[in-house]
Every structure is written in C-alpha cells, then in structure tokens.
Short mmCIF file of C-alpha atoms and ligand atoms in Angstrom, two decimals:
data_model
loop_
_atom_site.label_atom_id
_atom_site.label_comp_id
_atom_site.label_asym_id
_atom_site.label_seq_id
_atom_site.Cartn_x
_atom_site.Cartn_y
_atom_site.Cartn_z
CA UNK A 28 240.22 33.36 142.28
CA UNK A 29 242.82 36.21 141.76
CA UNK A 30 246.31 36.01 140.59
CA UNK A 31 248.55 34.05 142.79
CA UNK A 32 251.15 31.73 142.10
CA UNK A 33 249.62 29.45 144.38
CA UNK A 34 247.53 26.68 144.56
CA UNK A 35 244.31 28.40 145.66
CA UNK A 36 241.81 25.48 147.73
CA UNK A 37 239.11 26.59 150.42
CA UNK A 38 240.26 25.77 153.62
CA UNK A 39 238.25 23.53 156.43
CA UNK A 40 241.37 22.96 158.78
CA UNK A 41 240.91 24.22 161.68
CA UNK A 42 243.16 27.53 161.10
CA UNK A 43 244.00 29.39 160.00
CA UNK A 44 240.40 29.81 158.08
CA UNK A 45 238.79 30.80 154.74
CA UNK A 46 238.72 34.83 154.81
CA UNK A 47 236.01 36.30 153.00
CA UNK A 48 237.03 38.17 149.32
CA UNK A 49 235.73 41.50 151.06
CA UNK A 50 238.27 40.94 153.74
CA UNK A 51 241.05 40.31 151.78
CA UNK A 52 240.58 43.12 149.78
CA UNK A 53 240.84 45.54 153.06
CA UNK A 54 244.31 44.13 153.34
CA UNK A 55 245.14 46.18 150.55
CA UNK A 56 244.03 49.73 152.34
CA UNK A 57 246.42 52.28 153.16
CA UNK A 58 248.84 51.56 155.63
CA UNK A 59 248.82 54.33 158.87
CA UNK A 60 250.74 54.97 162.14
CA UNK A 61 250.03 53.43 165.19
CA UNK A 62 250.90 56.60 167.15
CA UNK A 63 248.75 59.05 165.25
CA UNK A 64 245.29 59.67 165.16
CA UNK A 65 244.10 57.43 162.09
CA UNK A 66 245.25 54.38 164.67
CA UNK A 67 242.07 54.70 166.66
CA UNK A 68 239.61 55.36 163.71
CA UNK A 69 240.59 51.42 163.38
CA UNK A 70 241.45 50.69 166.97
CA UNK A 71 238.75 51.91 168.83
CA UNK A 72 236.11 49.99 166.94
CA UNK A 73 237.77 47.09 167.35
CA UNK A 74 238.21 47.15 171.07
CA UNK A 75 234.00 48.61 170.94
CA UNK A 76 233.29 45.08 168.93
CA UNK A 77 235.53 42.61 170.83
CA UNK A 78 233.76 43.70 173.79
CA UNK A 79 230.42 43.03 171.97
CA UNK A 80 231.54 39.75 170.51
CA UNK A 81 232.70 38.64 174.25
CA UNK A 82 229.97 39.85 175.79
CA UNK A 83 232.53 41.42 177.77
CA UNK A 84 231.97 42.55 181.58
CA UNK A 85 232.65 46.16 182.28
CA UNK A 86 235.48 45.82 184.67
CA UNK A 87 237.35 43.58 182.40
CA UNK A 88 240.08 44.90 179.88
CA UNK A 89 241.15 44.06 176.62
CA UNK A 90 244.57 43.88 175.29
CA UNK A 91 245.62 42.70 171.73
CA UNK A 92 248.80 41.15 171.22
CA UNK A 93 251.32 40.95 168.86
CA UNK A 94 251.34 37.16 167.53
CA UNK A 95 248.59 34.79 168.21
CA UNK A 96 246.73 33.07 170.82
CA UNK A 97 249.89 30.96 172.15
CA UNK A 98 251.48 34.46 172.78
CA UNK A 99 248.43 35.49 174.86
CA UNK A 100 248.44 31.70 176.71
CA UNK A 101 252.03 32.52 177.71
CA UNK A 102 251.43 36.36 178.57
CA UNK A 103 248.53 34.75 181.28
CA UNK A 104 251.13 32.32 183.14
CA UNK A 105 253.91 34.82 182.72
CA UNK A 106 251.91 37.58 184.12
CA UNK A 107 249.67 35.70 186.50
CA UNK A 108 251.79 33.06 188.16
CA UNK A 109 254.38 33.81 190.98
CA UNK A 110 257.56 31.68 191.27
CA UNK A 111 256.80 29.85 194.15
CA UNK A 112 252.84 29.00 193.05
CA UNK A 113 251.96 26.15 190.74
CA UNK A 114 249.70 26.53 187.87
CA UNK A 115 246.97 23.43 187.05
CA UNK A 116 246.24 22.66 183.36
CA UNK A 117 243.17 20.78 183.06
CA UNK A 118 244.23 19.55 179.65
CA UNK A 119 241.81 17.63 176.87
CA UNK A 120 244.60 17.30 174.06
CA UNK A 121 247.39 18.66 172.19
CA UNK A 122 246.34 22.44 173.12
CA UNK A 123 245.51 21.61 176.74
CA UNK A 124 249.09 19.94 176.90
CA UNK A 125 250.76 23.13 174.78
CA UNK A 126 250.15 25.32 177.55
CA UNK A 127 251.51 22.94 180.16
CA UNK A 128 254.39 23.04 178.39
CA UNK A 129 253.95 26.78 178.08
CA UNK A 130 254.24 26.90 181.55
CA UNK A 131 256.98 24.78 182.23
CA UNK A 132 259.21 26.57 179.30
CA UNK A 133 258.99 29.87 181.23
CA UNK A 134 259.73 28.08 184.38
CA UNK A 135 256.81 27.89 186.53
CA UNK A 136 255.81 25.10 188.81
CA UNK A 137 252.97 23.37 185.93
CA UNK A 138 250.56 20.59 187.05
CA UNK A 139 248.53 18.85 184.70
CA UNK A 140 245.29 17.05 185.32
CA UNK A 141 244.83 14.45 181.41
CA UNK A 142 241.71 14.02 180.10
CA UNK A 143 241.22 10.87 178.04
CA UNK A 144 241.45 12.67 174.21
CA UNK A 145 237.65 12.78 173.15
CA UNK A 146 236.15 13.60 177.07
CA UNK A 147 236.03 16.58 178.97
CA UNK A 148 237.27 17.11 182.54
CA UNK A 149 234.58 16.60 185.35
CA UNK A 150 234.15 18.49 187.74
CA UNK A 151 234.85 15.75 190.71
CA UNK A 152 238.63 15.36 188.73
CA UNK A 153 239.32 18.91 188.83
CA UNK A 154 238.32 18.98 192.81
CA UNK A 155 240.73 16.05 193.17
CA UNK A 156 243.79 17.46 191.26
CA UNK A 157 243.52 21.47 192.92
CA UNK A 158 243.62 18.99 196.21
CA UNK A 159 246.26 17.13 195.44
CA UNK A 160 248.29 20.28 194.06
CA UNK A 161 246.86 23.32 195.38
CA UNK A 162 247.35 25.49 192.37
CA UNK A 163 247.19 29.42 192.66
CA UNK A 164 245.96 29.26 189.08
CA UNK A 165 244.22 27.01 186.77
CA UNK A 166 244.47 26.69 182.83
CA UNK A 167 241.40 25.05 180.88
CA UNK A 168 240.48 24.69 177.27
CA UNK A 169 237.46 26.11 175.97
CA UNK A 170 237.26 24.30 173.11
CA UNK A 171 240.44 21.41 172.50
CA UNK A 172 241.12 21.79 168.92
CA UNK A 173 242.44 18.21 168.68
CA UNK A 174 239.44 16.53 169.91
CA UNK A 175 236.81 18.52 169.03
CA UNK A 176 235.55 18.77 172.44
CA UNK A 177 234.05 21.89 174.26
CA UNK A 178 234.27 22.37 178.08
CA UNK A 179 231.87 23.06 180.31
CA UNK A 180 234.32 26.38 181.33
CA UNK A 181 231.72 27.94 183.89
CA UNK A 182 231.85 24.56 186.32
CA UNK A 183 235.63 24.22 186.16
CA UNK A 184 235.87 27.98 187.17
CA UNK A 185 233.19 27.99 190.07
CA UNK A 186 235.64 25.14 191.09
CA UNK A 187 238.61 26.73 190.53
CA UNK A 188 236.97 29.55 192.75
CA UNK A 189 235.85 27.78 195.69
CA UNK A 190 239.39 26.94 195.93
CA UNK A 191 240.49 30.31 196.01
CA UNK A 192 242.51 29.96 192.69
CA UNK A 193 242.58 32.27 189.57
CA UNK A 194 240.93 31.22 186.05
CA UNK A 195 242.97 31.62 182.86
CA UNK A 196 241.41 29.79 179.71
CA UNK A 197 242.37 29.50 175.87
CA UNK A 198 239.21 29.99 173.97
CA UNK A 199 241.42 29.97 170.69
CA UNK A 200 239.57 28.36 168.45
CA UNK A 201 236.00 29.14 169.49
CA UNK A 202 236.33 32.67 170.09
CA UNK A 203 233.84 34.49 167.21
CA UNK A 204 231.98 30.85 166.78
CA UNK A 205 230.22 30.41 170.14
CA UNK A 206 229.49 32.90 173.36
CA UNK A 207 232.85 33.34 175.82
CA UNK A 208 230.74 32.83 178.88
CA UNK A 209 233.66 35.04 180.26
CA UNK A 210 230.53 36.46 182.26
CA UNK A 211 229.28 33.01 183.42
CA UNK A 212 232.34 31.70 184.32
CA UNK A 213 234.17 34.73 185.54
CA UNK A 214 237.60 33.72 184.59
CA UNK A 215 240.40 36.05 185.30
CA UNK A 216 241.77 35.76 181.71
CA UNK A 217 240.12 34.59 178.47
CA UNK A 218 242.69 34.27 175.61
CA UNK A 219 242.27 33.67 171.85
CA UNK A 220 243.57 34.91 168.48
CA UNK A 221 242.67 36.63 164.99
CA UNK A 222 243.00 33.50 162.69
CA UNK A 223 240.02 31.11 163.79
CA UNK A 224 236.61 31.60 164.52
CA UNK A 225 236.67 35.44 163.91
CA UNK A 226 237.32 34.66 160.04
CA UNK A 227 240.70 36.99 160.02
CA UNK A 228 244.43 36.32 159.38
CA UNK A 229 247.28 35.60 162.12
CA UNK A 230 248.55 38.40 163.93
CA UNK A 231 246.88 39.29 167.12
CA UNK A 232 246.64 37.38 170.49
CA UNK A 233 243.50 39.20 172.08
CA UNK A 234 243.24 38.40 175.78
CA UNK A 235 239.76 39.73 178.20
CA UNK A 236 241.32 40.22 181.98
CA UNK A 237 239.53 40.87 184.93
CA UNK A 238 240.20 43.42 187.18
CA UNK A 239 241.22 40.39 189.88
CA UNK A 240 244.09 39.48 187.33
CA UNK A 241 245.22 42.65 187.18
CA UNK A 242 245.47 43.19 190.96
CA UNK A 243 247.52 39.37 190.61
CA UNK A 244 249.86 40.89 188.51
CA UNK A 245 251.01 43.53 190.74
CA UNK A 246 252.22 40.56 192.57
CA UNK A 247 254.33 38.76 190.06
CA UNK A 248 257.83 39.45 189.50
CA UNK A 249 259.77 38.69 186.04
CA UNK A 250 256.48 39.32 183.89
CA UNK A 251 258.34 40.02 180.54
CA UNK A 252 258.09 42.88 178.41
CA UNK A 253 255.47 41.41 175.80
CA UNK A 254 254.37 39.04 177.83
CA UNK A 255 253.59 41.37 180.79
CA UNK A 256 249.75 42.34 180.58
CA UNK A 257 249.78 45.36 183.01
CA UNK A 258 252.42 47.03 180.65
CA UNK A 259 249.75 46.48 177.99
CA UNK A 260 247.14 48.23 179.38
CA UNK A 261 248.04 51.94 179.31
CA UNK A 262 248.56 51.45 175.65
CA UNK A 263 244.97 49.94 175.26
CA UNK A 264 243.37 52.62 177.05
CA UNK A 265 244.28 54.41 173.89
CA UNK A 266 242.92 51.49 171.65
CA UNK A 267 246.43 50.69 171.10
CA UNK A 268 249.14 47.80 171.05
CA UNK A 269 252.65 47.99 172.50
CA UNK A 270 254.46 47.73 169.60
CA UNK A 271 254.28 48.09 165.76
CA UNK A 272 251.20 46.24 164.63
CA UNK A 273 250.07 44.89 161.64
CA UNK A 274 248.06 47.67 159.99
CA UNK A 275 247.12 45.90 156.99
CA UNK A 276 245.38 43.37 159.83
CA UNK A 277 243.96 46.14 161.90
CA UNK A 278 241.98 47.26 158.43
CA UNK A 279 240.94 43.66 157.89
CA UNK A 280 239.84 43.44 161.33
CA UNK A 281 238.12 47.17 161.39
CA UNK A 282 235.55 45.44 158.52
CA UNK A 283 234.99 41.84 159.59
CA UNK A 284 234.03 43.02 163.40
CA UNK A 285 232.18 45.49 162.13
CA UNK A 286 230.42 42.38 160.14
CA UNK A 287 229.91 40.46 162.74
CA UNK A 288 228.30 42.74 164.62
CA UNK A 289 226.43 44.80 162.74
CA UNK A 290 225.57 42.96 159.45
CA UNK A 291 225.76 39.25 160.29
CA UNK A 292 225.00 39.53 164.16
CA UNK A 293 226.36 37.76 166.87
CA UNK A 294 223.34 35.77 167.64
CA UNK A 295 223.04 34.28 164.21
CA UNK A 296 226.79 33.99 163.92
CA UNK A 297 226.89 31.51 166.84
CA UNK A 298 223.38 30.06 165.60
CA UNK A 299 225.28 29.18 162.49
CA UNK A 300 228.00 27.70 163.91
CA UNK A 301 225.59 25.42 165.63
CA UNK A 302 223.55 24.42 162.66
CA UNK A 303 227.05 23.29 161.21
CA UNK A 304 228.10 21.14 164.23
CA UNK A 305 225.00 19.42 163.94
CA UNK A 306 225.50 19.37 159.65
CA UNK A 307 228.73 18.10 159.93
CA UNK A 308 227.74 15.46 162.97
CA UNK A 309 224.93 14.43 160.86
CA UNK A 310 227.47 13.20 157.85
CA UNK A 311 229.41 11.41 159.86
CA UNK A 312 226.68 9.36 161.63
CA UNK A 313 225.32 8.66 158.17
CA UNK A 314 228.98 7.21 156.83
CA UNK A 315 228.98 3.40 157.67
CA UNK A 316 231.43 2.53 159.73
CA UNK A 317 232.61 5.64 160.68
CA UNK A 318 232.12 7.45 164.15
CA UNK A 319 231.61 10.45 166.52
CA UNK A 320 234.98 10.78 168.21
CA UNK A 321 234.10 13.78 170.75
CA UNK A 322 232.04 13.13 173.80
CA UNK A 323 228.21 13.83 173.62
CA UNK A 324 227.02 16.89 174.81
CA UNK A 325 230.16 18.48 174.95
CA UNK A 326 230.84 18.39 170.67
CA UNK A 327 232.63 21.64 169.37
CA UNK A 328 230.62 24.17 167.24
CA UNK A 329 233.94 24.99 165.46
CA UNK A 330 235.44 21.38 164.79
CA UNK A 331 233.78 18.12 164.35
CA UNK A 332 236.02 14.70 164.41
CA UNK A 333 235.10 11.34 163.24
CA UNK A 334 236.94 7.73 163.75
CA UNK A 335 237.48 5.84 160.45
CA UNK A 336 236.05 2.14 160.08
CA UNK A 337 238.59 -0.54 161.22
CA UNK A 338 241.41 -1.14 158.91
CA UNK A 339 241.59 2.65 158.01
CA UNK A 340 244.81 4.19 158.93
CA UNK A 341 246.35 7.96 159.13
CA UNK A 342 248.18 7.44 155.59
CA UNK A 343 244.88 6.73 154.24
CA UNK A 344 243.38 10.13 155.46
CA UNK A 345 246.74 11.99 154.61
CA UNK A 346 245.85 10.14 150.84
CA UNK A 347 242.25 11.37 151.59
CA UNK A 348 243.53 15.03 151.95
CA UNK A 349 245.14 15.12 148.62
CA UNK A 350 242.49 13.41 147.19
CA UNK A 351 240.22 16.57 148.69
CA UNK A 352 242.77 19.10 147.77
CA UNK A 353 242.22 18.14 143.77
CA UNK A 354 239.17 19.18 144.47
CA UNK A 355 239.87 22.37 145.82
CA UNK A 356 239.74 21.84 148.91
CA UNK A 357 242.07 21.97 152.12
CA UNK A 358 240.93 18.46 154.13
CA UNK A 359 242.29 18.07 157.88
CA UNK A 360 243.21 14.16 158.08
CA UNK A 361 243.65 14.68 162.12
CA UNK A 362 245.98 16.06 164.50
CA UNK A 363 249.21 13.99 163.94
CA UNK A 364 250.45 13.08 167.55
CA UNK A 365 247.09 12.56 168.26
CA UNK A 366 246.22 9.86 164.97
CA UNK A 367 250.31 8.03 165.70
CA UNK A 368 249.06 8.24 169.68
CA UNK A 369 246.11 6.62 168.34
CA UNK A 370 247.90 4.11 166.13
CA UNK A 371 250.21 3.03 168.67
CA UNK A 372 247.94 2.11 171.22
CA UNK A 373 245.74 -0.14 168.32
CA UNK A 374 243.20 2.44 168.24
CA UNK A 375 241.50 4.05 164.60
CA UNK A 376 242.56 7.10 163.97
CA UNK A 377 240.42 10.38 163.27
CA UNK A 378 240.06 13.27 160.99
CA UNK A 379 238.55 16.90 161.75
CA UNK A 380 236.19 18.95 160.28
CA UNK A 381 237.00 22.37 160.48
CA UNK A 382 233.49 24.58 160.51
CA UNK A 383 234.64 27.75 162.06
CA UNK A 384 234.78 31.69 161.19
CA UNK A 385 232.69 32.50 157.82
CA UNK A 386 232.47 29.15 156.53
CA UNK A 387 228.49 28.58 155.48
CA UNK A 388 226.22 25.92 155.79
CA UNK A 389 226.26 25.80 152.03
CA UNK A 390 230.30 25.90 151.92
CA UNK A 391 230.11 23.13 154.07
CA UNK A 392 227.54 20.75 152.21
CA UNK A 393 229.74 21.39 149.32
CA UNK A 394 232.88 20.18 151.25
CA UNK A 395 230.96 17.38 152.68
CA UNK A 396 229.92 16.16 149.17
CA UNK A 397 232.99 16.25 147.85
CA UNK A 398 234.69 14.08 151.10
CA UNK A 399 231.61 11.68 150.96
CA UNK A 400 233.19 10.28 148.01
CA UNK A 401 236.65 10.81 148.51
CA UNK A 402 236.92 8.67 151.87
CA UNK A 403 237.40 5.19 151.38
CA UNK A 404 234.55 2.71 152.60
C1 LIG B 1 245.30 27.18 167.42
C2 LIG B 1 245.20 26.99 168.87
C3 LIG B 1 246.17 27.48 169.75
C4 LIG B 1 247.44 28.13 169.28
O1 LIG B 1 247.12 29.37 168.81
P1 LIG B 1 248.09 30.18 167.84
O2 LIG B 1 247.18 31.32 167.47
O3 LIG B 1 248.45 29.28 166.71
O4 LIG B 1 249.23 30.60 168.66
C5 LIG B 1 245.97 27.34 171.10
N1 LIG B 1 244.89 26.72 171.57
C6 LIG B 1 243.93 26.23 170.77
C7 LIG B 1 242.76 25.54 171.37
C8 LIG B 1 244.06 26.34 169.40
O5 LIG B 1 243.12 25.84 168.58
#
C-alpha cells in the first residue's frame, strides 16, 4: 500500500481497526497547539459530532481522554464511587471482568455478578446481585468484546435505577457501530475509545456523563488528576483536553466524524454494521460443524464468534491466523483466556470476527472467502 517496512494485512480483529487511506493521510496535517485558537477549528467539531453520533442528551457532557477506553472505565469508578460504597460489575467476559479488576486496583469495594461467556445478564440476576450487595453504582458491558454478545443496557439501567444506584457502562467496542441508547437507558456515564467502531487510531478515551454523575462526583474524595472527570470539564467547555493531546489524532478524527456524519450517515453506518452481523452469522451457520457462540438475539453488530467442530483446538486457529495473514489478512483466532478457559473445561474453543468501524460488506465477503478455505474441516 505505501512504503512501510512492515508487513501491511487488513485487519478484522477486533481493534484496533482498518483506517481508511483518507484518514491516514490526515495524520500527516500540520501539527497545532492545544491552547490556541486552531485547537477548536478541530475540537469543536468533534465534540458537535460525538454528540450526533451518541445521540447525546442535552444535559450530558463530553470529555475526551488521554489514552483509551480503559482510561475512561477507570476515570468512571475513580470519579463516581466513594470509599465506603461498592460498585457491581455485571460482567459477560474478559472486558466485563477488566473493569472489576479496574475497580479493585484503585481500591474500591468491587462486586461482580458472572455471566456464563456467550449469555447476557437478565434482568431477574441483576435484581438478585444489587440485593445481595447493594451497590451505589453498577458497571455493564455494552457490547463484551470476548463473546460477541450485546446487552440489553436500557433494562439493566431501569434496574439499576429502581434501586437507587448510578449507571456507568463501557460501550468500547460498539461505540460508532450501533446507537448508545445513552438516551434510553439514561446511564450516568457511557465510556468508549477512538480505535474501534469509530474507524480511528488509539488515543482518546471519550466518556458522555450526565449531569447526575457530575453532582456524584462532588461527593467523592481521592478522584485523581486524570482520572477525575469534574476537572475535565472546564477544559471541554472549551472543546479541549487536560493535557497535551495527540494532534495528529485530533486531525484524523476532525475528517472521519465529519464522515460519519455528514457523508456516510449515522443511520446507514449502524445499518451497515447490521447487514455485516447478519453476513458474517450467515458464514458461520453455513460451515459444517461449526457454530454460533453468542446468545440469540443479543449477537454483536461489531464482532461475530463461532465454535470450531469437535477435535479443533486454539493452536489450530492460531495456525488458521497465519494461514489468513499470507493472505493479507489479520484473522482473530479468539480471546486467549477465554479459548484455554474453554479448553480446560473440555469445551471447543472459538474465533471472532471482527466487523466494526469502516470495514464493508464487500471487505468482509472478501475476508470471509479467503477464511472459508483456510479453516480446517
Ligand atoms: C477494547 C475494549 C476495552 C479496552 O479498551 P482500550 O481502548 O484498549 O483501553 C474495554 N472494553 C471493551 C468492551 C473493549 O472491547
């Protein structure tokens, strides 16, 4: 593609994600300051069209943070948990149990309510663990990046609600691939990042905050200094972040929002993440022997997993990806502590199909083609 001295291969992990040429390219724009004026010719659009993309209430607030969406996850317990409260994490999989341990690593009391990894939480569990711990907040996973498995986010909020708890949810890997519901579900803080479903490099944790989190935060001692979201916001009334950005990402990020909403649209752009669940769900159902590993109704517009036939194992798929990558392609053979969980217990082990930020329908086929005859029958 351009001159590199590395191996160039499209990715379909599950981030980060192929970036288009055109964004690339406005990586290579003129640097600026992100105390002077030319900041918000960038900033200001961006906040404008993560608003858009979110579907963003007008009392919430946006802040963008330096790092990615695990810096945001920790910024909502460090901000919006008090010492002597304990925080619930409905968790689905590896991401649901990262920000339990989030939690615990800055100290806070952290429940965790375990889904079995392919199912979503019910409602009726989530009633019984916020009785059996009263949490003050509750953490759940939009979309579990290990399972391919989207939440129903709006139910486990109206619960977390009723019982007088806060919201906070990691819509990492979804974000710019599927609508936030932030507005359904009302959660007090949506978090996600740059490098998945919005098409974009690393570099930003973005979180949405409601004005009820912000009033929570008053409350909370020891917030941080990065991590602290009220310190944020004075700086993002002025379409700003607290520190030194990455200005060769806020030009990247100036053009692809500016794509998504006003040249692709946000409508089709979730429309076209759904015709690829459905294309990618399709080739698996048609691959003898192999399987849907994600729970009906509640598979992931952004990343679709399959089980193997019996007899398959991990170091077949991990053989599988370099088969893939020959071929110019980056293949996800499965989330590892997931596939040796899966091993251990006598159970097949999966692989992921990442379908998430510009990827087409047509990339995809391609990709699919190519892994129809690469995986072993
Ligand atoms: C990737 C991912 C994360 C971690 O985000 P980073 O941007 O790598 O910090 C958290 N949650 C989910 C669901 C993810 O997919």
């Amino acid at each position: 593609m351009s001159d590199t001295p590395f191996a160039t291969h499209t990715l379909f992990i599950t981030g980060p994600t192929y970036v288009r040429p055109e964004v690339r390219a406005a990586g290579a724009w003129p640097e600026f300051g992100h105390r002077d004026s030319e900041n918000a010719k960038r900033f200001e659009p961006i906040f404008t069209d993560l608003r858009a993309i979110a579907e963003l209430p007008e009392d919430y607030k946006t802040i963008l943070f330096l790092g990615s969406g695990s810096t945001a996850m920790e910024a909502a317990v460090r901000s919006l948990v008090a010492s002597d409260e304990t925080v619930l994490h409905v968790s689905m999989g590896a991401f649901g149990d990262l920000w339990h341990k989030i939690s615990l690593e800055n100290g806070k009391k952290a429940a965790k309510l375990a889904v079995e990894p392919g199912r979503t939480a019910t409602v009726a569990a989530l009633e019984a663990a916020m009785d059996a711990h009263r949490p003050a907040v509750v953490a759940i996973t939009h979309n579990e990046t290990s399972t391919g498995v989207t939440s129903d986010v709006a139910a486990l909020c109206r619960v977390a609600k009723a019982r007088g708890a806060l919201a906070i949810v990691d819509g990492v890997s979804i974000f710019g691939g599927a609508p936030s519901g932030i507005a359904a579900s009302g959660c007090d803080m949506y978090c996600t990042a740059t490098q998945k479903s919005l098409g974009l490099n690393a570099g930003f944790g973005i979180g949405f905050v409601s004005p009820a989190a912000i009033d929570k935060a008053g409350h909370v001692t020891a917030r941080g200094h990065a991590t602290d979201i009220l310190a944020h916001l004075g700086r993002a009334a002025k379409f700003q972040t607290q520190s030194t950005p990455n200005v060769a990402l806020g030009n990247q990020m100036w053009l692809q929002l500016n794509y998504i909403v006003r040249q692709e649209g946000i409508a089709a752009r979730f429309a076209r993440h759904a015709a690829m669940r459905e294309q990618a769900v399709a080739f698996v159902a048609a691959l003898p022997g192999y399987g849907l590993f994600a729970e009906q109704g509640h598979r992931s517009p952004t990343v679709t997993t399959a089980v193997v036939p019996a007899g398959m194992t991990f170091a077949d798929l991990r053989a599988a990806k370099e088969a893939m990558r020959a071929r110019g392609y980056l293949f996800d053979p499965g989330y590892a502590k997931l596939n040796e969980d899966l091993e251990a217990a006598g159970r097949r082990p999966i692989f992921r199909i990442g379908h998430m930020g510009d990827i087409t329908p047509a990339m995809l086929k391609g990709f699919l083609d190519a892994l129809g005859e690469v995986l072993p029958r």
